[in-house]
């Protein structure tokens, strides 16, 4: 649309230069986010298309509380709400999303934190996630054992997703590790020690 036939074309470079300066400034410094929010990519893959755009919306809607909104508008932004994310922010923490690939391939446990990119996460929140990829589950287990905190909300994961590049021994270890996230039947809110860390469970997503 923005070409020589558009009356704004000769001035458009001013806008581009402004955007460039803003992008440069926004990339300075390092993020501070104590909470990693697990993105349920495995669950989305299991029941829908693997195309990027539908995946983005499925993940967004997974955390939504109340009506599911359409695409982009200020009205939709004001309507769209997540009790889980609202609770994290209201408690005074910031968060970043993390998926199975980021945890399994890029994250490492440093001291009592889960380090991924520039973030050093002290807490991991797993919200209404049914399945976790095996390599990610092994890293989550390592994080808790080292002293990390994992909060499970809604219900606990019940399945490990596997891939062809994992050994049988790794898959079995991941399935055993999954049990650290599962509470005792009939209990509502509780927490338990795993290694040096703690796993907690809350039923309500605004808790």
mmCIF file of C-alpha atoms in Angstrom:
data_model
loop_
_atom_site.group_PDB
_atom_site.id
_atom_site.type_symbol
_atom_site.label_atom_id
_atom_site.label_comp_id
_atom_site.label_asym_id
_atom_site.label_seq_id
_atom_site.Cartn_x
_atom_site.Cartn_y
_atom_site.Cartn_z
ATOM 1 C CA UNK A 1 0.000 0.000 0.000
ATOM 2 C CA UNK A 2 2.803 2.428 0.839
ATOM 3 C CA UNK A 3 4.337 3.198 -2.566
ATOM 4 C CA UNK A 4 4.901 6.137 -4.904
ATOM 5 C CA UNK A 5 1.175 6.307 -5.652
ATOM 6 C CA UNK A 6 0.387 7.151 -2.044
ATOM 7 C CA UNK A 7 0.476 10.820 -1.099
ATOM 8 C CA UNK A 8 2.242 9.978 2.190
ATOM 9 C CA UNK A 9 5.078 8.089 0.491
ATOM 10 C CA UNK A 10 7.592 10.962 0.504
ATOM 11 C CA UNK A 11 7.154 11.434 4.268
ATOM 12 C CA UNK A 12 6.967 7.792 5.243
ATOM 13 C CA UNK A 13 10.697 7.531 5.970
ATOM 14 C CA UNK A 14 10.213 9.845 8.972
ATOM 15 C CA UNK A 15 7.807 7.340 10.486
ATOM 16 C CA UNK A 16 10.130 4.401 9.753
ATOM 17 C CA UNK A 17 13.047 6.209 11.403
ATOM 18 C CA UNK A 18 10.883 6.926 14.453
ATOM 19 C CA UNK A 19 9.868 3.256 14.730
ATOM 20 C CA UNK A 20 13.527 2.224 14.412
ATOM 21 C CA UNK A 21 14.506 4.505 17.301
ATOM 22 C CA UNK A 22 11.673 3.147 19.461
ATOM 23 C CA UNK A 23 12.660 -0.448 18.698
ATOM 24 C CA UNK A 24 16.281 0.304 19.575
ATOM 25 C CA UNK A 25 15.305 1.825 22.922
ATOM 26 C CA UNK A 26 12.928 -1.025 23.780
ATOM 27 C CA UNK A 27 15.719 -3.564 23.206
ATOM 28 C CA UNK A 28 18.043 -1.985 25.776
ATOM 29 C CA UNK A 29 18.457 -3.549 29.208
ATOM 30 C CA UNK A 30 17.381 -7.008 30.332
ATOM 31 C CA UNK A 31 13.935 -8.263 31.337
ATOM 32 C CA UNK A 32 13.145 -8.978 34.981
ATOM 33 C CA UNK A 33 10.551 -11.735 35.288
ATOM 34 C CA UNK A 34 10.487 -14.089 38.262
ATOM 35 C CA UNK A 35 7.600 -16.194 36.958
ATOM 36 C CA UNK A 36 7.646 -18.491 33.924
ATOM 37 C CA UNK A 37 4.139 -19.275 32.635
ATOM 38 C CA UNK A 38 4.076 -22.628 30.835
ATOM 39 C CA UNK A 39 2.462 -22.377 27.393
ATOM 40 C CA UNK A 40 0.394 -25.522 26.607
ATOM 41 C CA UNK A 41 1.694 -25.956 23.060
ATOM 42 C CA UNK A 42 1.505 -29.761 23.311
ATOM 43 C CA UNK A 43 -2.218 -29.640 24.145
ATOM 44 C CA UNK A 44 -2.840 -27.227 21.262
ATOM 45 C CA UNK A 45 -0.932 -29.451 18.821
ATOM 46 C CA UNK A 46 -2.933 -32.474 19.987
ATOM 47 C CA UNK A 47 -6.303 -30.979 19.067
ATOM 48 C CA UNK A 48 -5.701 -28.387 16.364
ATOM 49 C CA UNK A 49 -3.594 -27.134 13.470
ATOM 50 C CA UNK A 50 0.148 -26.592 13.872
ATOM 51 C CA UNK A 51 -0.006 -23.327 11.868
ATOM 52 C CA UNK A 52 1.538 -20.421 13.756
ATOM 53 C CA UNK A 53 -1.403 -18.000 13.743
ATOM 54 C CA UNK A 54 -4.068 -20.466 15.025
ATOM 55 C CA UNK A 55 -1.535 -21.686 17.604
ATOM 56 C CA UNK A 56 -1.027 -18.142 18.901
ATOM 57 C CA UNK A 57 -4.764 -17.648 19.354
ATOM 58 C CA UNK A 58 -5.243 -21.074 20.960
ATOM 59 C CA UNK A 59 -2.555 -20.326 23.531
ATOM 60 C CA UNK A 60 -4.015 -16.868 24.217
ATOM 61 C CA UNK A 61 -7.509 -18.325 24.658
ATOM 62 C CA UNK A 62 -6.213 -21.077 26.958
ATOM 63 C CA UNK A 63 -5.517 -18.454 29.640
ATOM 64 C CA UNK A 64 -8.697 -16.440 29.037
ATOM 65 C CA UNK A 65 -11.314 -16.117 31.758
ATOM 66 C CA UNK A 66 -14.778 -15.271 30.507
ATOM 67 C CA UNK A 67 -15.691 -14.581 26.867
ATOM 68 C CA UNK A 68 -13.247 -15.457 24.110
ATOM 69 C CA UNK A 69 -12.644 -12.363 21.983
ATOM 70 C CA UNK A 70 -11.923 -12.128 18.278
ATOM 71 C CA UNK A 71 -8.854 -10.572 16.726
ATOM 72 C CA UNK A 72 -7.348 -7.179 17.432
ATOM 73 C CA UNK A 73 -9.194 -4.114 18.696
ATOM 74 C CA UNK A 74 -9.174 -1.921 21.778
ATOM 75 C CA UNK A 75 -12.626 -3.221 22.695
ATOM 76 C CA UNK A 76 -11.407 -6.832 22.585
ATOM 77 C CA UNK A 77 -8.302 -5.925 24.572
ATOM 78 C CA UNK A 78 -10.489 -4.474 27.326
ATOM 79 C CA UNK A 79 -12.814 -7.501 27.319
ATOM 80 C CA UNK A 80 -10.066 -10.115 27.289
ATOM 81 C CA UNK A 81 -9.095 -11.118 30.816
ATOM 82 C CA UNK A 82 -7.090 -13.892 32.459
ATOM 83 C CA UNK A 83 -7.459 -14.577 36.184
ATOM 84 C CA UNK A 84 -4.123 -16.412 36.239
ATOM 85 C CA UNK A 85 -2.147 -13.607 34.632
ATOM 86 C CA UNK A 86 -4.065 -10.977 36.629
ATOM 87 C CA UNK A 87 -3.186 -12.791 39.873
ATOM 88 C CA UNK A 88 0.508 -12.949 38.984
ATOM 89 C CA UNK A 89 0.655 -9.226 38.194
ATOM 90 C CA UNK A 90 -1.452 -8.162 41.183
ATOM 91 C CA UNK A 91 0.888 -10.056 43.493
ATOM 92 C CA UNK A 92 3.735 -7.848 42.296
ATOM 93 C CA UNK A 93 5.483 -10.249 39.933
ATOM 94 C CA UNK A 94 6.175 -10.072 36.225
ATOM 95 C CA UNK A 95 6.085 -13.115 33.972
ATOM 96 C CA UNK A 96 7.135 -14.439 30.611
ATOM 97 C CA UNK A 97 5.761 -17.346 28.617
ATOM 98 C CA UNK A 98 7.877 -20.450 28.146
ATOM 99 C CA UNK A 99 7.082 -23.529 26.068
ATOM 100 C CA UNK A 100 8.346 -27.106 25.905
ATOM 101 C CA UNK A 101 10.995 -26.305 23.284
ATOM 102 C CA UNK A 102 12.411 -23.364 25.248
ATOM 103 C CA UNK A 103 12.609 -25.395 28.454
ATOM 104 C CA UNK A 104 13.891 -28.585 26.863
ATOM 105 C CA UNK A 105 16.375 -27.103 24.393
ATOM 106 C CA UNK A 106 17.419 -23.694 25.740
ATOM 107 C CA UNK A 107 16.794 -23.447 29.491
ATOM 108 C CA UNK A 108 19.252 -24.544 32.141
ATOM 109 C CA UNK A 109 19.058 -24.832 35.877
ATOM 110 C CA UNK A 110 21.420 -22.402 37.626
ATOM 111 C CA UNK A 111 21.353 -22.591 41.407
ATOM 112 C CA UNK A 112 17.663 -22.466 42.351
ATOM 113 C CA UNK A 113 16.577 -20.706 39.148
ATOM 114 C CA UNK A 114 15.529 -21.717 35.653
ATOM 115 C CA UNK A 115 17.612 -19.629 33.279
ATOM 116 C CA UNK A 116 16.343 -19.076 29.743
ATOM 117 C CA UNK A 117 17.651 -16.252 27.595
ATOM 118 C CA UNK A 118 18.026 -13.172 29.790
ATOM 119 C CA UNK A 119 15.494 -14.376 32.382
ATOM 120 C CA UNK A 120 16.208 -16.142 35.652
ATOM 121 C CA UNK A 121 12.904 -17.649 36.736
ATOM 122 C CA UNK A 122 12.304 -18.535 40.382
ATOM 123 C CA UNK A 123 8.799 -19.854 39.803
ATOM 124 C CA UNK A 124 7.054 -21.910 37.125
ATOM 125 C CA UNK A 125 3.252 -21.830 36.772
ATOM 126 C CA UNK A 126 1.566 -24.707 34.921
ATOM 127 C CA UNK A 127 -2.070 -23.834 34.272
ATOM 128 C CA UNK A 128 -4.643 -26.435 33.189
ATOM 129 C CA UNK A 129 -2.128 -28.342 31.098
ATOM 130 C CA UNK A 130 -2.938 -31.966 30.285
ATOM 131 C CA UNK A 131 0.352 -33.065 28.714
ATOM 132 C CA UNK A 132 4.013 -32.087 28.910
ATOM 133 C CA UNK A 133 6.739 -33.039 26.448
ATOM 134 C CA UNK A 134 9.233 -35.522 27.918
ATOM 135 C CA UNK A 135 12.397 -33.416 27.616
ATOM 136 C CA UNK A 136 10.617 -30.422 29.180
ATOM 137 C CA UNK A 137 9.366 -32.602 32.043
ATOM 138 C CA UNK A 138 12.913 -33.756 32.785
ATOM 139 C CA UNK A 139 14.085 -30.129 32.964
ATOM 140 C CA UNK A 140 11.140 -29.178 35.217
ATOM 141 C CA UNK A 141 12.069 -32.066 37.511
ATOM 142 C CA UNK A 142 15.691 -30.883 37.577
ATOM 143 C CA UNK A 143 14.521 -27.339 38.415
ATOM 144 C CA UNK A 144 12.395 -28.477 41.364
ATOM 145 C CA UNK A 145 15.066 -30.825 42.686
ATOM 146 C CA UNK A 146 17.535 -27.925 42.706
ATOM 147 C CA UNK A 147 15.199 -25.719 44.763
ATOM 148 C CA UNK A 148 12.737 -24.223 42.289
ATOM 149 C CA UNK A 149 9.040 -23.591 42.922
ATOM 150 C CA UNK A 150 6.320 -24.985 40.641
ATOM 151 C CA UNK A 151 2.666 -24.003 40.980
ATOM 152 C CA UNK A 152 0.056 -26.187 39.272
ATOM 153 C CA UNK A 153 -3.410 -24.670 38.822
ATOM 154 C CA UNK A 154 -6.759 -26.154 37.827
ATOM 155 C CA UNK A 155 -5.621 -29.742 37.332
ATOM 156 C CA UNK A 156 -2.324 -31.567 37.099
ATOM 157 C CA UNK A 157 -0.803 -32.840 33.831
ATOM 158 C CA UNK A 158 -1.539 -36.520 33.292
ATOM 159 C CA UNK A 159 0.421 -37.412 30.147
ATOM 160 C CA UNK A 160 3.964 -37.216 28.810
ATOM 161 C CA UNK A 161 4.390 -36.447 25.105
ATOM 162 C CA UNK A 162 7.342 -38.144 23.463
ATOM 163 C CA UNK A 163 9.422 -37.634 20.332
ATOM 164 C CA UNK A 164 11.472 -40.018 18.201
ATOM 165 C CA UNK A 165 14.855 -38.603 19.260
ATOM 166 C CA UNK A 166 14.403 -39.615 22.915
ATOM 167 C CA UNK A 167 15.592 -42.911 24.331
ATOM 168 C CA UNK A 168 13.270 -45.318 26.116
ATOM 169 C CA UNK A 169 15.131 -44.614 29.349
ATOM 170 C CA UNK A 170 14.565 -40.837 28.993
ATOM 171 C CA UNK A 171 10.858 -41.359 28.347
ATOM 172 C CA UNK A 172 10.512 -43.609 31.397
ATOM 173 C CA UNK A 173 12.340 -41.046 33.561
ATOM 174 C CA UNK A 174 10.017 -38.309 32.281
ATOM 175 C CA UNK A 175 6.935 -40.384 33.129
ATOM 176 C CA UNK A 176 8.245 -40.956 36.648
ATOM 177 C CA UNK A 177 9.041 -37.252 36.973
ATOM 178 C CA UNK A 178 5.486 -36.302 35.964
ATOM 179 C CA UNK A 179 4.242 -37.718 39.270
ATOM 180 C CA UNK A 180 5.890 -34.881 41.209
ATOM 181 C CA UNK A 181 3.209 -32.553 39.784
ATOM 182 C CA UNK A 182 0.246 -34.686 40.815
ATOM 183 C CA UNK A 183 -1.510 -34.031 44.124
ATOM 184 C CA UNK A 184 -3.185 -36.573 46.338
ATOM 185 C CA UNK A 185 -6.747 -37.410 45.214
ATOM 186 C CA UNK A 186 -9.470 -35.383 46.912
ATOM 187 C CA UNK A 187 -7.213 -32.603 48.151
ATOM 188 C CA UNK A 188 -7.832 -29.037 47.020
ATOM 189 C CA UNK A 189 -5.000 -26.638 47.865
ATOM 190 C CA UNK A 190 -1.750 -28.103 49.081
ATOM 191 C CA UNK A 191 2.031 -28.063 48.606
ATOM 192 C CA UNK A 192 4.731 -30.677 48.972
ATOM 193 C CA UNK A 193 8.525 -30.791 48.987
ATOM 194 C CA UNK A 194 10.358 -32.345 46.051
ATOM 195 C CA UNK A 195 14.121 -32.407 46.486
ATOM 196 C CA UNK A 196 15.121 -28.897 47.580
ATOM 197 C CA UNK A 197 12.078 -27.315 45.932
ATOM 198 C CA UNK A 198 8.331 -27.118 46.389
ATOM 199 C CA UNK A 199 5.385 -28.064 44.190
ATOM 200 C CA UNK A 200 2.082 -26.390 45.008
ATOM 201 C CA UNK A 201 -1.439 -26.949 43.746
ATOM 202 C CA UNK A 202 -4.389 -24.560 43.729
ATOM 203 C CA UNK A 203 -7.760 -25.364 42.229
ATOM 204 C CA UNK A 204 -8.941 -21.810 41.583
ATOM 205 C CA UNK A 205 -7.198 -19.896 38.820
ATOM 206 C CA UNK A 206 -7.489 -16.594 40.681
ATOM 207 C CA UNK A 207 -5.655 -17.900 43.759
#
